[in-house]
Amino acid sequence: MNEVETKSNCRKFLVKIVKAALVTAIYGVIWFLIWLLFSSFLGDLFLQFSTLYWILACASLFFTFAIRISENTIYKYILIILRSFFLIVYIAYSTNFGVLTVNFEGFAFTVEFIPLLAIMVAINLLSVARGIIQAIEFSAQTPEE
């Protein structure tokens, strides 16, 4: 019986990995298509932000895969909370804390959107709170046997 259960568990885990990889691959294609559209329409202007874009895309793909793999475990909620904290730090850093300056052919264009940044941070803090509440609810459930 033990060998049969091990094979069954390995098969379930393999199916979970394949599903997570497929979902992540679909998201990866979407991120790549968005990059192609932005780079073709904005050209040199987008190249200034290309590194920041790829950091966001790779982090998003990592968290998508990790959250899908850790389905039905407490780690899922920990990863959701970590993703929210990452987005807070990323948004603050990438927008220079709410003041975005774009240089375009000798012309500097500065946009200050600190209130919008505060709203985005507040939304991610709500996501953190939601993840904590879901983790508490998950840990309070009795295991079904």
Tab-separated table of C-alpha atoms in Angstrom:
chain	number	residue	atom	x	y	z
A	1	MET	CA	0.000	0.000	0.000
A	2	ASN	CA	2.777	2.406	0.837
A	3	GLU	CA	4.333	2.125	-2.627
A	4	VAL	CA	0.959	2.707	-4.290
A	5	GLU	CA	0.346	5.800	-2.160
A	6	THR	CA	3.803	7.131	-3.039
A	7	LYS	CA	3.149	6.703	-6.759
A	8	SER	CA	-0.230	8.369	-6.388
A	9	ASN	CA	1.285	11.305	-4.501
A	10	CYS	CA	4.069	11.681	-7.081
A	11	ARG	CA	1.514	11.648	-9.878
A	12	LYS	CA	-0.613	14.298	-8.133
A	13	PHE	CA	2.439	16.466	-7.564
A	14	LEU	CA	3.550	16.052	-11.178
A	15	VAL	CA	0.076	17.053	-12.419
A	16	LYS	CA	0.197	20.089	-10.132
A	17	ILE	CA	3.607	21.090	-11.529
A	18	VAL	CA	2.440	20.687	-15.130
A	19	LYS	CA	-0.678	22.795	-14.510
A	20	ALA	CA	1.373	25.497	-12.790
A	21	ALA	CA	3.908	25.473	-15.615
A	22	LEU	CA	1.169	25.811	-18.244
A	23	VAL	CA	-0.495	28.732	-16.463
A	24	THR	CA	2.886	30.397	-15.987
A	25	ALA	CA	3.750	29.851	-19.655
A	26	ILE	CA	0.481	31.493	-20.713
A	27	TYR	CA	1.219	34.481	-18.470
A	28	GLY	CA	4.749	34.585	-19.892
A	29	VAL	CA	3.413	34.779	-23.442
A	30	ILE	CA	1.072	37.603	-22.409
A	31	TRP	CA	3.941	39.545	-20.773
A	32	PHE	CA	6.043	39.036	-23.918
A	33	LEU	CA	3.253	40.249	-26.206
A	34	ILE	CA	2.798	43.345	-24.053
A	35	TRP	CA	6.544	43.969	-24.266
A	36	LEU	CA	6.449	43.628	-28.060
A	37	LEU	CA	3.565	46.089	-28.327
A	38	PHE	CA	5.160	48.653	-26.034
A	39	SER	CA	8.581	48.387	-27.635
A	40	SER	CA	7.184	48.717	-31.153
A	41	PHE	CA	4.921	51.679	-30.372
A	42	LEU	CA	7.106	53.592	-27.918
A	43	GLY	CA	10.540	52.689	-29.290
A	44	ASP	CA	13.416	54.417	-27.498
A	45	LEU	CA	11.133	55.800	-24.810
A	46	PHE	CA	10.276	52.272	-23.670
A	47	LEU	CA	13.919	51.167	-23.657
A	48	GLN	CA	14.517	53.364	-20.588
A	49	PHE	CA	12.028	51.239	-18.661
A	50	SER	CA	12.775	47.871	-20.243
A	51	THR	CA	14.774	46.558	-17.279
A	52	LEU	CA	12.054	47.547	-14.831
A	53	TYR	CA	9.472	45.871	-17.061
A	54	TRP	CA	11.376	42.585	-17.169
A	55	ILE	CA	11.909	42.603	-13.403
A	56	LEU	CA	8.152	42.968	-12.931
A	57	ALA	CA	7.424	40.275	-15.516
A	58	CYS	CA	9.878	37.754	-14.037
A	59	ALA	CA	8.698	38.376	-10.486
A	60	SER	CA	5.096	38.022	-11.590
A	61	LEU	CA	5.857	34.736	-13.321
A	62	PHE	CA	7.757	33.442	-10.284
A	63	PHE	CA	4.914	34.268	-7.912
A	64	THR	CA	2.341	32.808	-10.320
A	65	PHE	CA	4.211	29.507	-10.494
A	66	ALA	CA	4.979	29.364	-6.771
A	67	ILE	CA	1.407	30.170	-5.731
A	68	ARG	CA	0.002	27.551	-8.116
A	69	ILE	CA	2.424	24.921	-6.818
A	70	SER	CA	1.625	25.662	-3.186
A	71	GLU	CA	-2.146	25.375	-3.639
A	72	ASN	CA	-3.925	23.936	-0.563
A	73	THR	CA	-1.005	24.746	1.744
A	74	ILE	CA	-0.247	27.611	4.088
A	75	TYR	CA	2.672	28.563	1.830
A	76	LYS	CA	0.221	29.844	-0.765
A	77	TYR	CA	-0.875	32.605	1.578
A	78	ILE	CA	2.682	33.408	2.606
A	79	LEU	CA	3.578	33.813	-1.073
A	80	ILE	CA	0.527	36.037	-1.656
A	81	ILE	CA	1.677	38.270	1.202
A	82	LEU	CA	5.259	38.318	-0.127
A	83	ARG	CA	3.998	39.212	-3.608
A	84	SER	CA	2.085	42.165	-2.191
A	85	PHE	CA	5.132	43.417	-0.288
A	86	PHE	CA	7.257	43.004	-3.419
A	87	LEU	CA	4.769	45.049	-5.436
A	88	ILE	CA	4.810	47.819	-2.827
A	89	VAL	CA	8.604	48.059	-2.949
A	90	TYR	CA	8.706	47.672	-6.729
A	91	ILE	CA	6.096	50.360	-7.400
A	92	ALA	CA	7.788	52.791	-5.026
A	93	TYR	CA	11.247	52.164	-6.502
A	94	SER	CA	10.288	52.083	-10.170
A	95	THR	CA	8.319	55.327	-9.965
A	96	ASN	CA	11.015	57.083	-7.921
A	97	PHE	CA	8.553	57.341	-5.022
A	98	GLY	CA	5.855	59.023	-7.087
A	99	VAL	CA	7.905	61.359	-9.278
A	100	LEU	CA	8.448	59.973	-12.760
A	101	THR	CA	10.803	61.786	-15.149
A	102	VAL	CA	11.037	60.815	-18.806
A	103	ASN	CA	13.739	62.266	-21.065
A	104	PHE	CA	12.713	62.351	-24.696
A	105	GLU	CA	14.923	64.022	-27.332
A	106	GLY	CA	16.263	66.749	-25.059
A	107	PHE	CA	12.899	67.325	-23.418
A	108	ALA	CA	12.341	66.304	-19.797
A	109	PHE	CA	8.795	65.412	-18.841
A	110	THR	CA	8.112	65.083	-15.106
A	111	VAL	CA	4.921	63.660	-13.658
A	112	GLU	CA	4.215	63.732	-9.935
A	113	PHE	CA	1.626	61.214	-8.844
A	114	ILE	CA	2.268	60.664	-5.168
A	115	PRO	CA	-1.475	60.348	-4.331
A	116	LEU	CA	-1.831	57.624	-6.966
A	117	LEU	CA	1.223	55.869	-5.533
A	118	ALA	CA	-0.359	56.045	-2.077
A	119	ILE	CA	-3.520	54.435	-3.454
A	120	MET	CA	-1.500	51.630	-5.079
A	121	VAL	CA	0.373	51.017	-1.822
A	122	ALA	CA	-2.922	50.996	0.106
A	123	ILE	CA	-4.380	48.445	-2.319
A	124	ASN	CA	-1.374	46.178	-1.820
A	125	LEU	CA	-1.617	46.589	1.955
A	126	LEU	CA	-5.239	45.465	1.689
A	127	SER	CA	-3.996	42.461	-0.259
A	128	VAL	CA	-1.568	41.725	2.583
A	129	ALA	CA	-4.417	41.918	5.098
A	130	ARG	CA	-6.533	39.643	2.919
A	131	GLY	CA	-3.688	37.123	2.698
A	132	ILE	CA	-3.261	37.164	6.470
A	133	ILE	CA	-6.983	36.607	7.021
A	134	GLN	CA	-7.028	33.771	4.489
A	135	ALA	CA	-3.986	32.186	6.154
A	136	ILE	CA	-5.684	32.359	9.546
A	137	GLU	CA	-8.844	30.838	8.088
A	138	PHE	CA	-6.839	28.087	6.388
A	139	SER	CA	-4.944	27.222	9.556
A	140	ALA	CA	-8.181	27.183	11.587
A	141	GLN	CA	-9.787	24.576	9.326
A	142	THR	CA	-9.716	20.997	10.467
A	143	PRO	CA	-8.127	18.561	8.035
A	144	GLU	CA	-10.600	16.486	6.070
A	145	GLU	CA	-9.886	12.796	6.199
